[in-house]
């Protein structure tokens, strides 16, 4: 018996997506747009190595698959993962492959899971090579050097089993009290746009249907205007007019989309009382219809749960986000209930199909159906030297002539 079309690497991505979608149950579709598990809850470190947790196995079984797993290798005070409990560079690919093998071999359709990792300035993991923060990178005014460094950072992430890099790029410094200003390239939209282009080209390569095994898909954060929240508070409301939004806060996003970014992340903040994750005008009207973006829109962490107050209940909140243009959740409890939203007539299944299709397309572009496992790869060389060069070029000397 011949393999199904979606298994044919020579077939166009769109045809493979259609074939696979036609074979999926509603439960399997909902599973593909969910990323509700923290990756560090998927494994336990043991005296002899690592083992998968029962919580992870239960999550995979609940939807007969898993769309994405966030932060398998993340280690920092926020996650609580330490050198004693986390995954080092020597074990990253092996643990990632163990996770992937369980998903591929224990689900009906064997759809690989996306391994999503934070890469704010290098892979946010034990033994990850650090680059200067974005604010320092912007001070270099050297996007070509940054592109070269990001290419190696993406290669390092892929060598450890990651597929998708979450990278801040779209926010602008508008209030120094905001605690995430170091994630911005600066206050200038032109500067941010040029470095966002360099980021996408470096991590993903030049626009192409396939993303190479030594490159990573990029999800650009945050769409949009999060740096302009009132009072310098994170994820608060904004007071932006249409002109300021388009001329300042959307410039970097447009540059990233034109460079071929695989995804964007809907921000926490609100415009006129409507959160970005619920804004059809922003996520569909501007992003998809006006700009022609066909990649994945990921919600920020727990952002969809915040829509419950707006929508009335978690099921309606899930329908609101899907209808607005969100494709993939992040840790929330709403998106797993999309089947209920469809049963209640709050959203049509074709809207879910469109979101699932975009997630599947990314998996095909990454070559995960043909090569789901990372295996042994040589260490990435040269990234530390590029990081030093970026750091040196970021140094800015200020002179005071004493006249003012």
mmCIF file of C-alpha atoms in Angstrom:
data_model
loop_
_atom_site.group_PDB
_atom_site.id
_atom_site.type_symbol
_atom_site.label_atom_id
_atom_site.label_comp_id
_atom_site.label_asym_id
_atom_site.label_seq_id
_atom_site.Cartn_x
_atom_site.Cartn_y
_atom_site.Cartn_z
ATOM 1 C CA UNK A 1 0.000 0.000 0.000
ATOM 2 C CA UNK A 2 1.385 3.390 -1.033
ATOM 3 C CA UNK A 3 2.230 5.983 1.606
ATOM 4 C CA UNK A 4 -0.331 8.792 1.986
ATOM 5 C CA UNK A 5 0.364 12.027 0.135
ATOM 6 C CA UNK A 6 1.331 13.893 3.294
ATOM 7 C CA UNK A 7 4.277 11.504 3.638
ATOM 8 C CA UNK A 8 5.602 12.385 0.170
ATOM 9 C CA UNK A 9 8.507 14.861 0.553
ATOM 10 C CA UNK A 10 8.300 15.741 -3.148
ATOM 11 C CA UNK A 11 4.690 16.951 -2.911
ATOM 12 C CA UNK A 12 4.004 20.680 -2.392
ATOM 13 C CA UNK A 13 3.494 21.716 1.220
ATOM 14 C CA UNK A 14 -0.056 22.941 0.530
ATOM 15 C CA UNK A 15 -1.056 19.568 -0.941
ATOM 16 C CA UNK A 16 0.450 17.681 1.990
ATOM 17 C CA UNK A 17 -1.415 19.907 4.442
ATOM 18 C CA UNK A 18 -4.754 19.311 2.692
ATOM 19 C CA UNK A 19 -4.218 15.557 2.645
ATOM 20 C CA UNK A 20 -3.295 15.364 6.317
ATOM 21 C CA UNK A 21 -6.110 17.661 7.433
ATOM 22 C CA UNK A 22 -8.643 15.430 5.670
ATOM 23 C CA UNK A 23 -7.464 12.477 7.771
ATOM 24 C CA UNK A 24 -7.647 14.192 11.163
ATOM 25 C CA UNK A 25 -10.338 13.995 13.810
ATOM 26 C CA UNK A 26 -11.573 17.098 15.594
ATOM 27 C CA UNK A 27 -9.641 16.072 18.719
ATOM 28 C CA UNK A 28 -6.422 15.683 16.754
ATOM 29 C CA UNK A 29 -6.915 19.090 15.156
ATOM 30 C CA UNK A 30 -7.382 20.769 18.536
ATOM 31 C CA UNK A 31 -4.214 19.081 19.755
ATOM 32 C CA UNK A 32 -2.195 20.608 16.935
ATOM 33 C CA UNK A 33 -3.003 24.211 17.922
ATOM 34 C CA UNK A 34 -2.220 23.697 21.589
ATOM 35 C CA UNK A 35 1.031 24.364 23.411
ATOM 36 C CA UNK A 36 -0.169 24.309 26.973
ATOM 37 C CA UNK A 37 2.579 22.268 28.617
ATOM 38 C CA UNK A 38 5.790 23.672 30.033
ATOM 39 C CA UNK A 39 8.617 21.632 28.544
ATOM 40 C CA UNK A 40 10.405 21.172 31.868
ATOM 41 C CA UNK A 41 7.358 19.251 33.068
ATOM 42 C CA UNK A 42 7.835 16.711 30.260
ATOM 43 C CA UNK A 43 10.944 15.069 31.744
ATOM 44 C CA UNK A 44 12.613 14.162 34.998
ATOM 45 C CA UNK A 45 16.318 13.914 35.576
ATOM 46 C CA UNK A 46 17.398 10.642 37.124
ATOM 47 C CA UNK A 47 20.751 9.291 38.353
ATOM 48 C CA UNK A 48 21.139 7.439 35.059
ATOM 49 C CA UNK A 49 19.790 10.085 32.686
ATOM 50 C CA UNK A 50 16.330 11.418 31.861
ATOM 51 C CA UNK A 51 12.839 9.945 31.660
ATOM 52 C CA UNK A 52 9.528 11.199 30.330
ATOM 53 C CA UNK A 53 6.903 12.116 32.906
ATOM 54 C CA UNK A 54 3.450 10.674 33.199
ATOM 55 C CA UNK A 55 2.080 14.205 32.781
ATOM 56 C CA UNK A 56 3.687 14.408 29.337
ATOM 57 C CA UNK A 57 2.390 11.001 28.281
ATOM 58 C CA UNK A 58 -1.108 11.942 29.453
ATOM 59 C CA UNK A 59 -1.000 15.219 27.509
ATOM 60 C CA UNK A 60 -0.042 13.435 24.287
ATOM 61 C CA UNK A 61 -2.745 10.810 24.790
ATOM 62 C CA UNK A 62 -5.445 13.404 25.460
ATOM 63 C CA UNK A 63 -5.250 14.771 21.901
ATOM 64 C CA UNK A 64 -3.568 11.815 20.176
ATOM 65 C CA UNK A 65 -0.711 14.166 19.402
ATOM 66 C CA UNK A 66 0.906 17.414 20.437
ATOM 67 C CA UNK A 67 1.149 20.593 18.415
ATOM 68 C CA UNK A 68 4.104 22.185 20.180
ATOM 69 C CA UNK A 69 6.114 21.815 23.363
ATOM 70 C CA UNK A 70 7.499 25.003 24.873
ATOM 71 C CA UNK A 71 10.843 25.325 26.640
ATOM 72 C CA UNK A 72 11.973 21.713 26.952
ATOM 73 C CA UNK A 73 15.494 23.007 27.574
ATOM 74 C CA UNK A 74 14.715 26.350 29.208
ATOM 75 C CA UNK A 75 16.659 26.987 32.416
ATOM 76 C CA UNK A 76 16.423 30.163 34.501
ATOM 77 C CA UNK A 77 14.983 31.411 37.801
ATOM 78 C CA UNK A 78 11.537 31.874 36.216
ATOM 79 C CA UNK A 79 11.259 28.221 35.189
ATOM 80 C CA UNK A 80 13.009 27.032 38.318
ATOM 81 C CA UNK A 81 15.245 24.755 36.241
ATOM 82 C CA UNK A 82 18.851 24.588 37.476
ATOM 83 C CA UNK A 83 22.075 22.908 36.445
ATOM 84 C CA UNK A 84 21.126 20.012 38.723
ATOM 85 C CA UNK A 85 17.659 19.477 37.244
ATOM 86 C CA UNK A 86 17.920 20.716 33.651
ATOM 87 C CA UNK A 87 19.241 19.506 30.316
ATOM 88 C CA UNK A 88 22.796 20.369 29.352
ATOM 89 C CA UNK A 89 24.123 20.782 25.850
ATOM 90 C CA UNK A 90 25.520 17.254 25.782
ATOM 91 C CA UNK A 91 22.067 15.772 26.368
ATOM 92 C CA UNK A 92 19.816 18.253 24.572
ATOM 93 C CA UNK A 93 19.426 16.423 21.270
ATOM 94 C CA UNK A 94 19.000 13.052 22.959
ATOM 95 C CA UNK A 95 16.224 14.228 25.298
ATOM 96 C CA UNK A 96 14.517 16.106 22.470
ATOM 97 C CA UNK A 97 14.590 12.969 20.337
ATOM 98 C CA UNK A 98 13.137 10.922 23.198
ATOM 99 C CA UNK A 99 10.204 13.332 23.406
ATOM 100 C CA UNK A 100 9.757 13.323 19.638
ATOM 101 C CA UNK A 101 9.956 9.543 19.380
ATOM 102 C CA UNK A 102 7.187 9.126 21.921
ATOM 103 C CA UNK A 103 4.896 11.484 20.002
ATOM 104 C CA UNK A 104 5.636 9.997 16.577
ATOM 105 C CA UNK A 105 5.438 6.354 17.637
ATOM 106 C CA UNK A 106 2.467 6.557 20.009
ATOM 107 C CA UNK A 107 -0.066 8.548 18.005
ATOM 108 C CA UNK A 108 -2.328 7.480 15.147
ATOM 109 C CA UNK A 109 -0.953 9.823 12.492
ATOM 110 C CA UNK A 110 2.568 10.230 13.834
ATOM 111 C CA UNK A 111 2.644 14.004 13.454
ATOM 112 C CA UNK A 112 5.907 15.384 14.917
ATOM 113 C CA UNK A 113 5.811 17.947 17.697
ATOM 114 C CA UNK A 114 7.333 21.413 17.317
ATOM 115 C CA UNK A 115 10.058 22.052 19.891
ATOM 116 C CA UNK A 116 9.739 25.738 20.758
ATOM 117 C CA UNK A 117 12.581 27.474 22.591
ATOM 118 C CA UNK A 118 13.316 30.982 23.800
ATOM 119 C CA UNK A 119 16.207 32.619 21.937
ATOM 120 C CA UNK A 120 16.175 36.220 23.211
ATOM 121 C CA UNK A 121 19.932 36.603 22.727
ATOM 122 C CA UNK A 122 21.078 33.063 22.224
ATOM 123 C CA UNK A 123 19.370 29.837 23.279
ATOM 124 C CA UNK A 124 17.960 30.300 26.786
ATOM 125 C CA UNK A 125 19.216 26.973 28.071
ATOM 126 C CA UNK A 126 22.033 25.438 30.092
ATOM 127 C CA UNK A 127 25.317 25.883 28.191
ATOM 128 C CA UNK A 128 23.634 28.135 25.618
ATOM 129 C CA UNK A 129 25.946 30.664 23.971
ATOM 130 C CA UNK A 130 24.881 34.209 24.795
ATOM 131 C CA UNK A 131 24.827 37.197 22.471
ATOM 132 C CA UNK A 132 24.580 40.784 23.712
ATOM 133 C CA UNK A 133 20.998 41.817 24.476
ATOM 134 C CA UNK A 134 19.051 43.518 21.692
ATOM 135 C CA UNK A 135 19.538 47.012 23.106
ATOM 136 C CA UNK A 136 23.298 46.522 22.803
ATOM 137 C CA UNK A 137 22.975 44.893 19.376
ATOM 138 C CA UNK A 138 21.034 47.910 18.119
ATOM 139 C CA UNK A 139 23.878 50.180 19.245
ATOM 140 C CA UNK A 140 26.236 48.434 16.811
ATOM 141 C CA UNK A 141 24.302 49.652 13.760
ATOM 142 C CA UNK A 142 25.643 46.513 12.101
ATOM 143 C CA UNK A 143 22.751 44.271 11.026
ATOM 144 C CA UNK A 144 25.063 42.240 8.787
ATOM 145 C CA UNK A 145 27.170 41.124 11.752
ATOM 146 C CA UNK A 146 24.015 40.389 13.746
ATOM 147 C CA UNK A 147 22.623 38.269 10.896
ATOM 148 C CA UNK A 148 25.824 36.233 10.877
ATOM 149 C CA UNK A 149 25.655 35.674 14.632
ATOM 150 C CA UNK A 150 21.962 34.750 14.637
ATOM 151 C CA UNK A 151 22.586 32.137 11.943
ATOM 152 C CA UNK A 152 24.986 30.346 14.273
ATOM 153 C CA UNK A 153 22.669 30.784 17.269
ATOM 154 C CA UNK A 154 19.892 29.121 15.265
ATOM 155 C CA UNK A 155 22.242 26.319 14.270
ATOM 156 C CA UNK A 156 23.095 25.782 17.936
ATOM 157 C CA UNK A 157 19.400 25.617 18.821
ATOM 158 C CA UNK A 158 18.715 23.067 16.048
ATOM 159 C CA UNK A 159 21.728 20.973 17.052
ATOM 160 C CA UNK A 160 20.142 20.585 20.493
ATOM 161 C CA UNK A 161 16.773 19.542 19.076
ATOM 162 C CA UNK A 162 14.907 22.847 18.947
ATOM 163 C CA UNK A 163 12.899 23.909 15.906
ATOM 164 C CA UNK A 164 11.297 27.272 16.650
ATOM 165 C CA UNK A 165 13.017 30.316 18.172
ATOM 166 C CA UNK A 166 10.985 32.913 20.051
ATOM 167 C CA UNK A 167 12.797 36.231 19.688
ATOM 168 C CA UNK A 168 11.837 39.738 20.787
ATOM 169 C CA UNK A 169 12.336 42.215 17.946
ATOM 170 C CA UNK A 170 9.174 44.234 17.383
ATOM 171 C CA UNK A 171 8.971 46.299 20.573
ATOM 172 C CA UNK A 172 10.363 49.821 20.748
ATOM 173 C CA UNK A 173 11.706 51.645 23.791
ATOM 174 C CA UNK A 174 9.129 54.253 24.702
ATOM 175 C CA UNK A 175 9.352 54.379 28.501
ATOM 176 C CA UNK A 176 12.608 53.543 30.329
ATOM 177 C CA UNK A 177 10.567 52.307 33.279
ATOM 178 C CA UNK A 178 9.419 49.324 31.224
ATOM 179 C CA UNK A 179 11.306 46.308 32.537
ATOM 180 C CA UNK A 180 11.833 44.741 29.121
ATOM 181 C CA UNK A 181 13.598 47.580 27.339
ATOM 182 C CA UNK A 182 16.713 45.431 26.909
ATOM 183 C CA UNK A 183 14.677 43.235 24.521
ATOM 184 C CA UNK A 184 14.279 46.174 22.114
ATOM 185 C CA UNK A 185 16.766 47.162 19.421
ATOM 186 C CA UNK A 186 16.134 50.784 20.366
ATOM 187 C CA UNK A 187 13.560 53.550 20.104
ATOM 188 C CA UNK A 188 13.794 54.055 16.348
ATOM 189 C CA UNK A 189 11.421 52.106 14.045
ATOM 190 C CA UNK A 190 13.859 52.177 11.115
ATOM 191 C CA UNK A 191 16.627 50.667 13.241
ATOM 192 C CA UNK A 192 14.285 47.982 14.604
ATOM 193 C CA UNK A 193 13.094 47.118 11.093
ATOM 194 C CA UNK A 194 16.623 46.623 9.761
ATOM 195 C CA UNK A 195 17.659 44.390 12.659
ATOM 196 C CA UNK A 196 14.408 42.430 12.444
ATOM 197 C CA UNK A 197 15.157 41.677 8.798
ATOM 198 C CA UNK A 198 18.648 40.561 9.773
ATOM 199 C CA UNK A 199 17.223 38.365 12.523
ATOM 200 C CA UNK A 200 14.829 36.566 10.168
ATOM 201 C CA UNK A 201 17.403 36.115 7.414
ATOM 202 C CA UNK A 202 19.998 34.863 9.876
ATOM 203 C CA UNK A 203 17.786 32.395 11.714
ATOM 204 C CA UNK A 204 15.728 31.079 8.791
ATOM 205 C CA UNK A 205 17.826 31.857 5.731
ATOM 206 C CA UNK A 206 16.486 33.697 2.714
ATOM 207 C CA UNK A 207 12.758 33.177 1.974
ATOM 208 C CA UNK A 208 12.152 29.612 0.814
ATOM 209 C CA UNK A 209 9.531 26.904 1.156
ATOM 210 C CA UNK A 210 11.886 24.775 3.260
ATOM 211 C CA UNK A 211 13.840 25.777 6.365
ATOM 212 C CA UNK A 212 17.251 24.098 6.410
ATOM 213 C CA UNK A 213 18.264 21.645 9.178
ATOM 214 C CA UNK A 214 20.781 24.165 10.533
ATOM 215 C CA UNK A 215 18.250 27.030 10.641
ATOM 216 C CA UNK A 216 15.288 27.667 12.938
ATOM 217 C CA UNK A 217 11.822 29.056 12.355
ATOM 218 C CA UNK A 218 11.401 32.464 13.991
ATOM 219 C CA UNK A 219 8.389 33.754 15.919
ATOM 220 C CA UNK A 220 8.738 37.523 16.291
ATOM 221 C CA UNK A 221 7.627 39.115 19.563
ATOM 222 C CA UNK A 222 5.449 41.098 20.245
ATOM 223 C CA UNK A 223 2.699 42.115 17.828
ATOM 224 C CA UNK A 224 2.136 44.961 18.445
ATOM 225 C CA UNK A 225 2.910 48.073 20.477
ATOM 226 C CA UNK A 226 3.836 46.335 23.705
ATOM 227 C CA UNK A 227 6.672 48.787 24.327
ATOM 228 C CA UNK A 228 4.156 51.647 24.526
ATOM 229 C CA UNK A 229 2.086 50.413 27.444
ATOM 230 C CA UNK A 230 0.888 53.043 29.895
ATOM 231 C CA UNK A 231 3.206 53.832 32.800
ATOM 232 C CA UNK A 232 5.936 51.421 31.738
ATOM 233 C CA UNK A 233 3.898 48.482 33.017
ATOM 234 C CA UNK A 234 4.275 45.189 31.196
ATOM 235 C CA UNK A 235 1.215 43.908 29.305
ATOM 236 C CA UNK A 236 -0.934 46.921 30.170
ATOM 237 C CA UNK A 237 -3.083 49.044 27.855
ATOM 238 C CA UNK A 238 -1.652 51.411 25.245
ATOM 239 C CA UNK A 239 -2.699 54.885 24.159
ATOM 240 C CA UNK A 240 -1.822 54.654 20.482
ATOM 241 C CA UNK A 241 -3.534 56.291 17.554
ATOM 242 C CA UNK A 242 -3.687 54.736 14.088
ATOM 243 C CA UNK A 243 -0.882 56.878 12.660
ATOM 244 C CA UNK A 244 1.498 56.146 15.523
ATOM 245 C CA UNK A 245 0.663 52.448 15.383
ATOM 246 C CA UNK A 246 1.413 52.142 11.676
ATOM 247 C CA UNK A 247 4.332 54.546 11.349
ATOM 248 C CA UNK A 248 6.190 53.496 14.478
ATOM 249 C CA UNK A 249 5.036 50.235 16.018
ATOM 250 C CA UNK A 250 4.287 48.170 12.905
ATOM 251 C CA UNK A 251 7.390 49.012 10.866
ATOM 252 C CA UNK A 252 9.578 46.257 12.299
ATOM 253 C CA UNK A 253 6.777 43.714 12.021
ATOM 254 C CA UNK A 254 6.207 44.550 8.369
ATOM 255 C CA UNK A 255 9.929 44.224 7.700
ATOM 256 C CA UNK A 256 9.979 40.833 9.420
ATOM 257 C CA UNK A 257 6.981 39.584 7.458
ATOM 258 C CA UNK A 258 8.530 40.696 4.179
ATOM 259 C CA UNK A 259 11.755 38.913 5.153
ATOM 260 C CA UNK A 260 9.751 35.692 5.528
ATOM 261 C CA UNK A 261 9.249 35.258 9.284
ATOM 262 C CA UNK A 262 7.563 31.950 10.081
ATOM 263 C CA UNK A 263 5.488 33.410 12.897
ATOM 264 C CA UNK A 264 4.565 36.341 15.081
ATOM 265 C CA UNK A 265 3.379 36.430 18.679
ATOM 266 C CA UNK A 266 0.265 38.389 19.581
ATOM 267 C CA UNK A 267 1.126 40.776 22.403
ATOM 268 C CA UNK A 268 -0.570 41.144 25.782
ATOM 269 C CA UNK A 269 -1.444 44.801 25.457
ATOM 270 C CA UNK A 270 -4.748 46.342 24.409
ATOM 271 C CA UNK A 271 -5.793 48.892 21.814
ATOM 272 C CA UNK A 272 -8.956 50.774 22.792
ATOM 273 C CA UNK A 273 -9.760 48.068 25.329
ATOM 274 C CA UNK A 274 -9.343 45.124 22.934
ATOM 275 C CA UNK A 275 -6.392 42.775 23.613
ATOM 276 C CA UNK A 276 -4.165 42.023 20.635
ATOM 277 C CA UNK A 277 -5.017 38.318 20.813
ATOM 278 C CA UNK A 278 -8.685 39.201 20.246
ATOM 279 C CA UNK A 279 -8.122 41.809 17.526
ATOM 280 C CA UNK A 280 -9.381 40.630 14.145
ATOM 281 C CA UNK A 281 -8.327 43.947 12.633
ATOM 282 C CA UNK A 282 -4.726 43.491 13.790
ATOM 283 C CA UNK A 283 -4.208 39.735 13.290
ATOM 284 C CA UNK A 284 -6.328 39.244 10.188
ATOM 285 C CA UNK A 285 -7.098 42.620 8.639
ATOM 286 C CA UNK A 286 -3.568 44.039 8.788
ATOM 287 C CA UNK A 287 -1.321 41.004 9.186
ATOM 288 C CA UNK A 288 -2.940 38.534 6.807
ATOM 289 C CA UNK A 289 -5.150 40.476 4.421
ATOM 290 C CA UNK A 290 -3.088 43.650 3.987
ATOM 291 C CA UNK A 291 0.429 42.231 4.386
ATOM 292 C CA UNK A 292 -0.217 38.737 3.005
ATOM 293 C CA UNK A 293 1.268 36.915 5.989
ATOM 294 C CA UNK A 294 0.591 33.161 5.852
ATOM 295 C CA UNK A 295 2.625 32.016 8.856
ATOM 296 C CA UNK A 296 1.684 31.079 12.415
ATOM 297 C CA UNK A 297 0.274 33.507 14.981
ATOM 298 C CA UNK A 298 1.118 32.377 18.506
ATOM 299 C CA UNK A 299 -0.611 33.816 21.548
ATOM 300 C CA UNK A 300 1.595 35.011 24.391
ATOM 301 C CA UNK A 301 1.722 33.016 27.606
ATOM 302 C CA UNK A 302 -1.717 32.709 29.263
ATOM 303 C CA UNK A 303 -2.957 35.621 27.145
ATOM 304 C CA UNK A 304 -6.027 33.725 25.986
ATOM 305 C CA UNK A 305 -7.100 33.056 29.558
ATOM 306 C CA UNK A 306 -7.246 36.832 30.000
ATOM 307 C CA UNK A 307 -9.962 36.954 27.339
ATOM 308 C CA UNK A 308 -12.436 35.166 29.616
ATOM 309 C CA UNK A 309 -13.474 38.479 31.173
ATOM 310 C CA UNK A 310 -14.132 39.829 27.692
ATOM 311 C CA UNK A 311 -15.819 36.771 26.178
ATOM 312 C CA UNK A 312 -17.698 35.445 29.205
ATOM 313 C CA UNK A 313 -16.247 31.940 29.611
ATOM 314 C CA UNK A 314 -13.170 29.921 28.507
ATOM 315 C CA UNK A 315 -14.917 28.310 25.542
ATOM 316 C CA UNK A 316 -16.073 31.643 24.163
ATOM 317 C CA UNK A 317 -12.602 33.079 24.796
ATOM 318 C CA UNK A 318 -11.072 30.315 22.686
ATOM 319 C CA UNK A 319 -13.542 31.044 19.882
ATOM 320 C CA UNK A 320 -12.778 34.757 20.072
ATOM 321 C CA UNK A 321 -9.032 34.203 19.732
ATOM 322 C CA UNK A 322 -9.384 31.710 16.885
ATOM 323 C CA UNK A 323 -11.757 33.981 15.011
ATOM 324 C CA UNK A 324 -9.382 36.928 15.481
ATOM 325 C CA UNK A 325 -6.496 35.021 13.926
ATOM 326 C CA UNK A 326 -4.612 33.137 16.667
ATOM 327 C CA UNK A 327 -3.289 29.752 15.541
ATOM 328 C CA UNK A 328 -1.298 28.395 18.476
ATOM 329 C CA UNK A 329 -1.767 28.742 22.213
ATOM 330 C CA UNK A 330 0.840 29.198 24.930
ATOM 331 C CA UNK A 331 0.080 27.539 28.284
ATOM 332 C CA UNK A 332 -3.566 28.668 28.447
ATOM 333 C CA UNK A 333 -6.603 26.599 29.415
ATOM 334 C CA UNK A 334 -8.921 28.075 26.739
ATOM 335 C CA UNK A 335 -7.629 26.768 23.414
ATOM 336 C CA UNK A 336 -7.864 23.089 24.497
ATOM 337 C CA UNK A 337 -11.653 23.647 24.563
ATOM 338 C CA UNK A 338 -12.000 24.607 20.899
ATOM 339 C CA UNK A 339 -13.974 21.448 20.152
ATOM 340 C CA UNK A 340 -16.620 22.687 22.587
ATOM 341 C CA UNK A 341 -16.609 26.068 20.870
ATOM 342 C CA UNK A 342 -17.296 24.387 17.538
ATOM 343 C CA UNK A 343 -20.035 22.197 19.038
ATOM 344 C CA UNK A 344 -21.693 25.310 20.502
ATOM 345 C CA UNK A 345 -21.570 27.067 17.148
ATOM 346 C CA UNK A 346 -19.301 29.837 18.431
ATOM 347 C CA UNK A 347 -16.801 29.296 15.612
ATOM 348 C CA UNK A 348 -16.764 27.147 12.478
ATOM 349 C CA UNK A 349 -14.494 24.132 12.068
ATOM 350 C CA UNK A 350 -13.038 25.646 8.897
ATOM 351 C CA UNK A 351 -11.467 28.366 11.075
ATOM 352 C CA UNK A 352 -9.777 25.639 13.102
ATOM 353 C CA UNK A 353 -8.692 23.911 9.881
ATOM 354 C CA UNK A 354 -6.989 27.105 8.731
ATOM 355 C CA UNK A 355 -5.067 27.387 12.004
ATOM 356 C CA UNK A 356 -4.109 23.702 12.020
ATOM 357 C CA UNK A 357 -3.034 24.000 8.413
ATOM 358 C CA UNK A 358 -0.594 26.772 9.252
ATOM 359 C CA UNK A 359 0.917 24.757 12.122
ATOM 360 C CA UNK A 360 1.274 21.692 9.901
ATOM 361 C CA UNK A 361 2.775 23.759 7.096
ATOM 362 C CA UNK A 362 5.524 24.913 9.446
ATOM 363 C CA UNK A 363 6.287 21.317 10.404
ATOM 364 C CA UNK A 364 6.531 20.384 6.738
ATOM 365 C CA UNK A 365 8.749 23.410 6.016
ATOM 366 C CA UNK A 366 11.101 22.311 8.792
ATOM 367 C CA UNK A 367 11.327 18.813 7.297
ATOM 368 C CA UNK A 368 10.114 17.152 10.493
ATOM 369 C CA UNK A 369 8.096 14.455 8.744
ATOM 370 C CA UNK A 370 11.193 13.282 6.880
ATOM 371 C CA UNK A 371 13.701 13.894 9.675
ATOM 372 C CA UNK A 372 11.913 14.127 13.040
ATOM 373 C CA UNK A 373 15.033 13.339 15.063
ATOM 374 C CA UNK A 374 18.132 15.451 15.560
ATOM 375 C CA UNK A 375 20.682 12.731 16.200
ATOM 376 C CA UNK A 376 24.336 13.523 16.729
ATOM 377 C CA UNK A 377 25.540 16.789 15.219
ATOM 378 C CA UNK A 378 28.911 18.522 15.438
ATOM 379 C CA UNK A 379 29.249 21.449 17.810
ATOM 380 C CA UNK A 380 28.604 24.867 16.281
ATOM 381 C CA UNK A 381 31.850 26.807 15.995
ATOM 382 C CA UNK A 382 32.456 30.535 15.857
ATOM 383 C CA UNK A 383 29.454 31.842 17.784
ATOM 384 C CA UNK A 384 31.423 33.026 20.820
ATOM 385 C CA UNK A 385 33.760 35.084 18.661
ATOM 386 C CA UNK A 386 30.826 36.705 16.856
ATOM 387 C CA UNK A 387 29.258 37.457 20.236
ATOM 388 C CA UNK A 388 32.469 39.191 21.314
ATOM 389 C CA UNK A 389 32.546 41.201 18.082
ATOM 390 C CA UNK A 390 28.958 42.326 18.636
ATOM 391 C CA UNK A 391 29.786 43.298 22.216
ATOM 392 C CA UNK A 392 32.811 45.315 21.126
ATOM 393 C CA UNK A 393 30.856 47.137 18.418
ATOM 394 C CA UNK A 394 28.048 47.930 20.858
ATOM 395 C CA UNK A 395 30.304 50.058 23.035
ATOM 396 C CA UNK A 396 29.407 53.721 22.618
ATOM 397 C CA UNK A 397 31.701 56.499 23.826
ATOM 398 C CA UNK A 398 30.037 59.695 24.996
ATOM 399 C CA UNK A 399 31.963 62.957 25.260
ATOM 400 C CA UNK A 400 30.961 65.904 27.426
ATOM 401 C CA UNK A 401 32.469 69.210 26.402
ATOM 402 C CA UNK A 402 31.348 70.933 29.581
ATOM 403 C CA UNK A 403 29.232 73.615 27.828
ATOM 404 C CA UNK A 404 25.821 72.315 28.906
#
